[in-house]
Short mmCIF file of C-alpha atoms and ligand atoms in Angstrom, two decimals:
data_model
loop_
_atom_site.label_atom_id
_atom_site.label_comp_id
_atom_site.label_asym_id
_atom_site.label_seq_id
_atom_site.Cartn_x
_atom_site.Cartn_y
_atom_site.Cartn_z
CA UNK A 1 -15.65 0.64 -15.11
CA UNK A 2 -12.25 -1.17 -15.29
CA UNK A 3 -12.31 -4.60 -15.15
CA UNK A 4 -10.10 -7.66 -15.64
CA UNK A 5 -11.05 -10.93 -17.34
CA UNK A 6 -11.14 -13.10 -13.93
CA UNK A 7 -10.93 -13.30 -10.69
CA UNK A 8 -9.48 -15.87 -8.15
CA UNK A 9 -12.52 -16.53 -5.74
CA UNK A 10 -12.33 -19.12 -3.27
CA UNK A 11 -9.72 -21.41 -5.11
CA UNK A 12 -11.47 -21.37 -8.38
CA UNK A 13 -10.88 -18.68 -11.53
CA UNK A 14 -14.48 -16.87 -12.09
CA UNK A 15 -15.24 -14.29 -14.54
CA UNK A 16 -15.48 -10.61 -13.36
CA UNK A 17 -18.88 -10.57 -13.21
CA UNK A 18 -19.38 -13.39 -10.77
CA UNK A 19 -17.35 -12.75 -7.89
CA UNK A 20 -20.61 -11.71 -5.74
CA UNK A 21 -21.08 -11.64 -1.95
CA UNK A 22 -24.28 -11.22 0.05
CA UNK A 23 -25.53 -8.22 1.02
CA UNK A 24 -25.78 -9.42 4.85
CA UNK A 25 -22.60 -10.67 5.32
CA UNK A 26 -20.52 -9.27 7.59
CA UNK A 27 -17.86 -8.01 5.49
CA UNK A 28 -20.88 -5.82 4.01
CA UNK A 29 -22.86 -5.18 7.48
CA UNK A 30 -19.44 -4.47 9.32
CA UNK A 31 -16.49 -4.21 6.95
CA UNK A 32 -15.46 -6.79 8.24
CA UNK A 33 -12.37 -8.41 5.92
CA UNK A 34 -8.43 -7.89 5.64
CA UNK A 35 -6.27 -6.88 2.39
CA UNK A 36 -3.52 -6.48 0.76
CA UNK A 37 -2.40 -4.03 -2.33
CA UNK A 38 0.34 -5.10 -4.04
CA UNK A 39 1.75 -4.58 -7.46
CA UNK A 40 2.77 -6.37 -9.79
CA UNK A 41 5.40 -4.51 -12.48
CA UNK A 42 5.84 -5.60 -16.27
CA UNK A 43 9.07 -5.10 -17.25
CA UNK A 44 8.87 -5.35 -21.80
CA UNK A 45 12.28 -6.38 -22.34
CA UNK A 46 12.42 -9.13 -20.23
CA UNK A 47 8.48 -10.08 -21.20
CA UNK A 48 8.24 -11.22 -17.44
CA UNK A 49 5.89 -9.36 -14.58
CA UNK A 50 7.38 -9.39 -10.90
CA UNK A 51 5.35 -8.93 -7.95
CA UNK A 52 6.85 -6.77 -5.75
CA UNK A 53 7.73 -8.06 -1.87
CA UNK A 54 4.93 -10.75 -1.89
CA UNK A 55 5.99 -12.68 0.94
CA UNK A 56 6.31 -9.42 3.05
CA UNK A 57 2.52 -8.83 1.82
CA UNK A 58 1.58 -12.61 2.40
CA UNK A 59 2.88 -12.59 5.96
CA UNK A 60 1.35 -8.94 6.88
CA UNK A 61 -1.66 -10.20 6.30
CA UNK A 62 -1.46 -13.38 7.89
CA UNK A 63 -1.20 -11.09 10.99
CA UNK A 64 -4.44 -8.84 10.05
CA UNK A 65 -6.27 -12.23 10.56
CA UNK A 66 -4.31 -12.63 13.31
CA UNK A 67 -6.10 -10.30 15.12
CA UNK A 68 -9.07 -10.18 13.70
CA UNK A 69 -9.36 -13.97 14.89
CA UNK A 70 -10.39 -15.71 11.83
CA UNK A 71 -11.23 -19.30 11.98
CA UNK A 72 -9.18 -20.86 9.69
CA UNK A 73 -7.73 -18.63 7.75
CA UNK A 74 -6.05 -19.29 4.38
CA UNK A 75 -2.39 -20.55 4.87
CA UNK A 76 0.28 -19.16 3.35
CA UNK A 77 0.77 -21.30 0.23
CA UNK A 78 -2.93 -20.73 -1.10
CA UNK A 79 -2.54 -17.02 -1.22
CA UNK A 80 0.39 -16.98 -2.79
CA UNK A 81 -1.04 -19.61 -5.06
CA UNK A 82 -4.24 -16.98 -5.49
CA UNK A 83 -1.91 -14.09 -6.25
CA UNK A 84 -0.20 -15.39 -9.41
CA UNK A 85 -2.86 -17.35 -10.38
CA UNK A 86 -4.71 -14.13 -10.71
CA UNK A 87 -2.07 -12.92 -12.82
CA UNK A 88 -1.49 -15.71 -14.88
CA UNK A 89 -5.48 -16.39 -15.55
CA UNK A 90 -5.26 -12.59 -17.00
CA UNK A 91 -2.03 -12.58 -18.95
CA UNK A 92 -1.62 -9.25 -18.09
CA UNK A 93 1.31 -7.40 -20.47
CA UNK A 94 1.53 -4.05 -18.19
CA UNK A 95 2.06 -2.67 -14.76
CA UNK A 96 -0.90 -4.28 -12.60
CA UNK A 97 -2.26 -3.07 -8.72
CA UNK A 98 -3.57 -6.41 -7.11
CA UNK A 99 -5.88 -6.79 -4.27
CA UNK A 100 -6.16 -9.66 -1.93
CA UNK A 101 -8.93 -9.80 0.37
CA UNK A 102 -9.94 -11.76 3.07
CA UNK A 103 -13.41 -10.94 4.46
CA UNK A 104 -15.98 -12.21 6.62
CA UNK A 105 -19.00 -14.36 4.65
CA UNK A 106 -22.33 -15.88 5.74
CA UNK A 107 -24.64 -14.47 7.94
CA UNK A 108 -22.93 -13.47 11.41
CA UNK A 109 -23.49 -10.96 13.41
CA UNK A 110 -20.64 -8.78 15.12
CA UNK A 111 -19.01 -11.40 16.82
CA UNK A 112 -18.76 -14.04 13.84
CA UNK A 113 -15.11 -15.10 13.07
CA UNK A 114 -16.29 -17.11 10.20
CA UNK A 115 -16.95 -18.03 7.52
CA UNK A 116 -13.69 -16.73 5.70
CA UNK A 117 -14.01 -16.24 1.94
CA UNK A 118 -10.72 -14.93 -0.16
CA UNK A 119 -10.84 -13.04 -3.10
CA UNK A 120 -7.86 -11.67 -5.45
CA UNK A 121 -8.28 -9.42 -8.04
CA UNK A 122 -5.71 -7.62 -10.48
CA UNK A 123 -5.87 -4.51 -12.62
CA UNK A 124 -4.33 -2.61 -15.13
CA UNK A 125 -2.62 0.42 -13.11
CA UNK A 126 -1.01 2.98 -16.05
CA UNK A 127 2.07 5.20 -14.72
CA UNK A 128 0.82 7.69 -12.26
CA UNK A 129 1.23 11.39 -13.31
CA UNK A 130 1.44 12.33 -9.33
CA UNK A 131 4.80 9.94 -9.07
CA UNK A 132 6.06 12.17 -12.15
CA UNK A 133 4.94 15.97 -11.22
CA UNK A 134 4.35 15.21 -7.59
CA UNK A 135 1.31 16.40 -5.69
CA UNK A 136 0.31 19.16 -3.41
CA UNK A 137 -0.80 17.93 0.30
CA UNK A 138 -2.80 19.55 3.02
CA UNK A 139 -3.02 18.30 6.44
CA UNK A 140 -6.97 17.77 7.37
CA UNK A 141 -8.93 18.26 10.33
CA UNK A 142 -9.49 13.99 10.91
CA UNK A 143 -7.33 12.37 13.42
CA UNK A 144 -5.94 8.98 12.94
CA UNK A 145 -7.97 6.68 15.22
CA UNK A 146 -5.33 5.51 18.05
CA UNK A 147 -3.93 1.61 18.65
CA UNK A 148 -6.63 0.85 21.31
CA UNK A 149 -9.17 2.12 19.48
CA UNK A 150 -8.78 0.59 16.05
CA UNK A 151 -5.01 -0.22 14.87
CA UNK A 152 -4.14 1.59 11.66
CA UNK A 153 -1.35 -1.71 11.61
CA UNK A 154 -4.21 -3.86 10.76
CA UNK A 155 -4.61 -3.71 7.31
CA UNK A 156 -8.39 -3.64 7.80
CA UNK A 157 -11.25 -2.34 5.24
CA UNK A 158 -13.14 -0.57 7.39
CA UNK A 159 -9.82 1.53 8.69
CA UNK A 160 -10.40 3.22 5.43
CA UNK A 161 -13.21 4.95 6.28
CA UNK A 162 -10.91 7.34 7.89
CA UNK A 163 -8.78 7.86 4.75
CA UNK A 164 -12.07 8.59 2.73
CA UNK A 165 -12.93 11.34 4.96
CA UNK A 166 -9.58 12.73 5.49
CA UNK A 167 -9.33 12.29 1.09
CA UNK A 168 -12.91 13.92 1.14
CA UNK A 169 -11.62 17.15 3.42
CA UNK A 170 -8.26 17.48 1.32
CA UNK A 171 -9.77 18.01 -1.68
CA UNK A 172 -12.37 20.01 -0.51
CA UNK A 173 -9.66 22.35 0.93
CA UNK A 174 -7.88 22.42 -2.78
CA UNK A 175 -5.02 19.90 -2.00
CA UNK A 176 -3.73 16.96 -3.95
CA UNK A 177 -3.50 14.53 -1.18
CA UNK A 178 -4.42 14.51 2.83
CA UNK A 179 -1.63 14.69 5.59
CA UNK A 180 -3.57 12.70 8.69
CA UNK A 181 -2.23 13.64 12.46
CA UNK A 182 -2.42 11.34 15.58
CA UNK A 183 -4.89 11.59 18.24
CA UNK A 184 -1.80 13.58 19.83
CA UNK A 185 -1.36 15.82 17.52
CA UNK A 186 1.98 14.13 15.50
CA UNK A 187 2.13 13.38 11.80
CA UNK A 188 1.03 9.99 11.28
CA UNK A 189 0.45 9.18 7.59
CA UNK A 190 -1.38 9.79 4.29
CA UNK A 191 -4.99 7.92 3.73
CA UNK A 192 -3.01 5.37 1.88
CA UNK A 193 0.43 5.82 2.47
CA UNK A 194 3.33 7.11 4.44
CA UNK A 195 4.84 10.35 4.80
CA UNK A 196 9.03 11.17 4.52
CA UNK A 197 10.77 14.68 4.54
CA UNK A 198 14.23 15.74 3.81
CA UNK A 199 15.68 18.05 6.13
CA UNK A 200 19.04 19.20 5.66
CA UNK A 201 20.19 16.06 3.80
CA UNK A 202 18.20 13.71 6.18
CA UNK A 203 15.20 11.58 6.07
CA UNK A 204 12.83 11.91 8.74
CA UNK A 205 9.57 9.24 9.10
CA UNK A 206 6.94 8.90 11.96
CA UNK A 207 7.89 5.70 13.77
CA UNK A 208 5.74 2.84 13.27
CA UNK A 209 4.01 3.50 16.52
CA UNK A 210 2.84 6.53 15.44
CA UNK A 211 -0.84 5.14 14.84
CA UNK A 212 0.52 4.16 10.84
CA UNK A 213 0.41 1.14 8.79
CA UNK A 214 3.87 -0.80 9.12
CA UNK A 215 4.29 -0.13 5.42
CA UNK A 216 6.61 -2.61 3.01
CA UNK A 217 7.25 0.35 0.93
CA UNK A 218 8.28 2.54 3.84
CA UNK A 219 10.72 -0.54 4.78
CA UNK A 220 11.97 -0.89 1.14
CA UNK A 221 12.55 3.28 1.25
CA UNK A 222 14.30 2.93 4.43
CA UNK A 223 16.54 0.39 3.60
CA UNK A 224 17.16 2.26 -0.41
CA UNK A 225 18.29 5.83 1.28
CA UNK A 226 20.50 4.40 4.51
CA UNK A 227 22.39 2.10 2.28
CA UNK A 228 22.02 2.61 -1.10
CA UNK A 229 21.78 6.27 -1.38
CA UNK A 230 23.46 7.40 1.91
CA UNK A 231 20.73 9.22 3.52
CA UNK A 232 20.33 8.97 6.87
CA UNK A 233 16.82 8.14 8.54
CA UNK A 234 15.16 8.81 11.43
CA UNK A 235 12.26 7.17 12.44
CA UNK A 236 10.46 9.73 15.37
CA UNK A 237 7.48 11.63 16.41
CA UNK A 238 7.53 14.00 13.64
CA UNK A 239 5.63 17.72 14.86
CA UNK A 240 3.17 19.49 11.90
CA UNK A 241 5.53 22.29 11.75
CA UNK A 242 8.65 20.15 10.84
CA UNK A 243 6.78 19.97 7.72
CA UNK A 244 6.51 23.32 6.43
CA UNK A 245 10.75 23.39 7.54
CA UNK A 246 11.34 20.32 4.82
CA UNK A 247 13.37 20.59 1.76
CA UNK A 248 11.51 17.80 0.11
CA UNK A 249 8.97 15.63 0.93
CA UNK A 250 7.45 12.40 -0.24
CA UNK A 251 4.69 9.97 0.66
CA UNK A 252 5.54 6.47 -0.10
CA UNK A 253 3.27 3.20 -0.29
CA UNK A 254 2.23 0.27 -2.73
CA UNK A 255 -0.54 2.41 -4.63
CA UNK A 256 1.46 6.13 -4.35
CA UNK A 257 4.86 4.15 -4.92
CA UNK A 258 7.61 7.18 -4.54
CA UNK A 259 5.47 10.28 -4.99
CA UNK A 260 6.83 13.78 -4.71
CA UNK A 261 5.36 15.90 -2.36
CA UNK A 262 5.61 19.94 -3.33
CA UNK A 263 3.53 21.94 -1.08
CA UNK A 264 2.04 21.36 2.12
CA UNK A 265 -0.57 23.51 3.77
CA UNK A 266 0.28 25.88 0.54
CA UNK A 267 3.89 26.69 1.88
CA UNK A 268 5.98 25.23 -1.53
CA UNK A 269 8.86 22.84 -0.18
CA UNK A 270 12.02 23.63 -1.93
CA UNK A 271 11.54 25.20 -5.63
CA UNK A 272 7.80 23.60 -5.79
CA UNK A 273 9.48 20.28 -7.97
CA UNK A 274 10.25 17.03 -6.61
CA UNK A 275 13.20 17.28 -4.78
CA UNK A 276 17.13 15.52 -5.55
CA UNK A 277 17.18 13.05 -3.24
CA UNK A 278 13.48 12.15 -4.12
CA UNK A 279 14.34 11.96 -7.85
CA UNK A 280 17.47 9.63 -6.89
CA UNK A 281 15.53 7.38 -4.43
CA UNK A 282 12.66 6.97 -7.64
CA UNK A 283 15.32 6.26 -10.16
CA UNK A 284 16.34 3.43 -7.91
CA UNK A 285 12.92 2.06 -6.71
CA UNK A 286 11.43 1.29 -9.77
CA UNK A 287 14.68 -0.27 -11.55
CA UNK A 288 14.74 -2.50 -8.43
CA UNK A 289 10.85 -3.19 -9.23
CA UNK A 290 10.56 -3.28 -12.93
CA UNK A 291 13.88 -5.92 -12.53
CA UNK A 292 16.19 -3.53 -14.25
CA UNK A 293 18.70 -3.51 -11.30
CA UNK A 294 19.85 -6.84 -9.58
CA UNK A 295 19.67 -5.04 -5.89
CA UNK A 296 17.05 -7.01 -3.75
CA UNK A 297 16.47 -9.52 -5.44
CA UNK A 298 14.40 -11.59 -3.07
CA UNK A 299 12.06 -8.39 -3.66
CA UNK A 300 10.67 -9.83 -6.41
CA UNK A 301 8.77 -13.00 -7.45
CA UNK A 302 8.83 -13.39 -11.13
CA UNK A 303 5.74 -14.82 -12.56
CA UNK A 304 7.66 -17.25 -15.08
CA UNK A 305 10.03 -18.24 -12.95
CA UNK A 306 7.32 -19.05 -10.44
CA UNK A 307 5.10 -21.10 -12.92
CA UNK A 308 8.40 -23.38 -14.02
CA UNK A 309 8.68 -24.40 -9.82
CA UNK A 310 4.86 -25.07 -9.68
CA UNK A 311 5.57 -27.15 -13.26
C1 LIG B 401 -2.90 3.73 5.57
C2 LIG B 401 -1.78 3.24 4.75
N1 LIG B 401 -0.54 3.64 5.04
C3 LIG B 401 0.51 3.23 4.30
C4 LIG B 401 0.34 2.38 3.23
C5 LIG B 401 1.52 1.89 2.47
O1 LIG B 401 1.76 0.56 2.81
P1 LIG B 401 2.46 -0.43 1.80
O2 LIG B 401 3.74 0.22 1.43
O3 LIG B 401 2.67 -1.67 2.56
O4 LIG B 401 1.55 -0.57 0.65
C6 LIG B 401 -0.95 1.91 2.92
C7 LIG B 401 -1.23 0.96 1.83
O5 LIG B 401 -0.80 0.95 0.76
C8 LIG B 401 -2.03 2.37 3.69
O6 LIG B 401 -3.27 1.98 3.40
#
């Protein structure tokens, strides 16, 4: 199994091994606990990692407990704190996925709100072969649970159980990746990430209340094509049909980054490779992330830079 060195637990840097919690906690009764993913990219040449939009991440999740209605949850400062300790405690010299949890310890039953126990881990996360190739996608028989029923915004574990099965169907059914509809029917998102197409030189996403995670990524995509790359987006209900019509597609998100899409439903977008404007909208991303391109700056925290403020 991978593992790093340590782990940030509670304030205090514990070996792998030892971050533990109790089998009748909540967070293992219920699921009951918020996260983040986030990565963290090593750029060689300037020997310095940057996390990518961590205050974006840091505040998103301050509204998952929110609404979960944790009592006192961690403030701002200490998970920021938590993040780059994590990656400084591990020294890590390649591109890293993090994961910041906040989850529900003790003993409670249902209704606890307490106690809160944080935990932030980091590993290794090699180039993905997906974001190179791209991946085929099929859209699965699971619906996205709706808002009033349990909010795909929250960034909640136990949302994921309806990724798992839709991930479960989709490769059952021979496809890379799942495509995940509404409860009315509309393209909502991937089990881990959002969905784009390019029709006729424009972008099209589901809006953000289409039952989807208000992805950072999706944001950072948005903003890349309107003004950097002069693609216009629209942000709509998006019908399953308008996806067998696309030129390209993509699904975007922390873990997927910018990966191609090339067949949905076995219909081959395009020539079956990742598209142009795909191919341009990578090229930018990742320079923007590895700290290869000035552009967005406040995108990234740098973890040098961040350890000579603490100093
Ligand atoms: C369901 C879902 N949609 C979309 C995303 C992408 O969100 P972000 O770009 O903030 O990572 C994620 C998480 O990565 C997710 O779990």
């Amino acid at each position: 199994m991978a593992e790093a060195k340590y782990i940030w637990l509670n304030g205090t840097i514990v070996p792998w091994a030892d971050a533990r919690v109790h089998v009748y906690s909540p967070a293992v009764k219920y699921g009951v606990g918020v996260f983040e993913g986030i990565r963290g990219y090593f750029n060689p040449r300037m020997n310095e990692m940057f996390v990518f939009r961590l205050e974006e991440h840091l505040r998103r999740l301050a509204y998952s407990m929110r609404v979960m209605r944790f009592d006192d949850p961690p403030g701002h400062e200490v998970l920021r704190g938590a993040v780059l300790e994590t990656l400084r405690a591990n020294d890590f010299r390649e591109g890293v996925h993090i994961r910041l949890s906040v989850y529900l310890d003790g003993d409670g039953e249902q209704g606890a709100t307490g106690p809160v126990s944080t935990v932030c881990l980091a590993l290794p996360r090699p180039n993905s072969k997906a974001v190179e190739n791209g991946v085929t996608a099929g859209v699965v028989s699971w619906r996205r649970p709706e808002d009033s029923a349990m909010p795909m915004r929250v960034k909640a574990h136990a949302n994921y159980h309806n990724g798992r099965l839709a991930t479960l169907e989709a490769k059952a059914n021979g496809h890379g990746a799942a495509i995940i509809l509404s409860s009315h029917g509309k393209v909502a998102e991937g089990p881990g990430m959002c969905l784009f197409l390019i029709r006729d030189g424009q972008a099209i996403t589901p809006s953000v209340t289409s039952d989807i995670l208000e992805s950072i990524t999706r944001d950072a995509v948005i903003r890349l094509l309107r003004d950097e790359l002069g693609v216009p987006v629209a942000e709509r209900d998006v019908d399953r049909t308008e996806l067998y019509a696309a030129d390209e597609a993509f699904f975007a998100g922390t873990a997927w980054e910018v990966t191609p899409v090339t067949a949905i439903d076995r219909l081959v977008l395009g020539d079956g490779k990742p598209g142009a404007i795909t191919r341009r909208l990578q090229d930018l991303f990742f320079a923007i992330a590895h700290g290869d391109s000035n552009a967005h700056a406040a995108w990234r925290t740098a973890l040098s830079a961040s350890a000579r403020a603490a100093a």
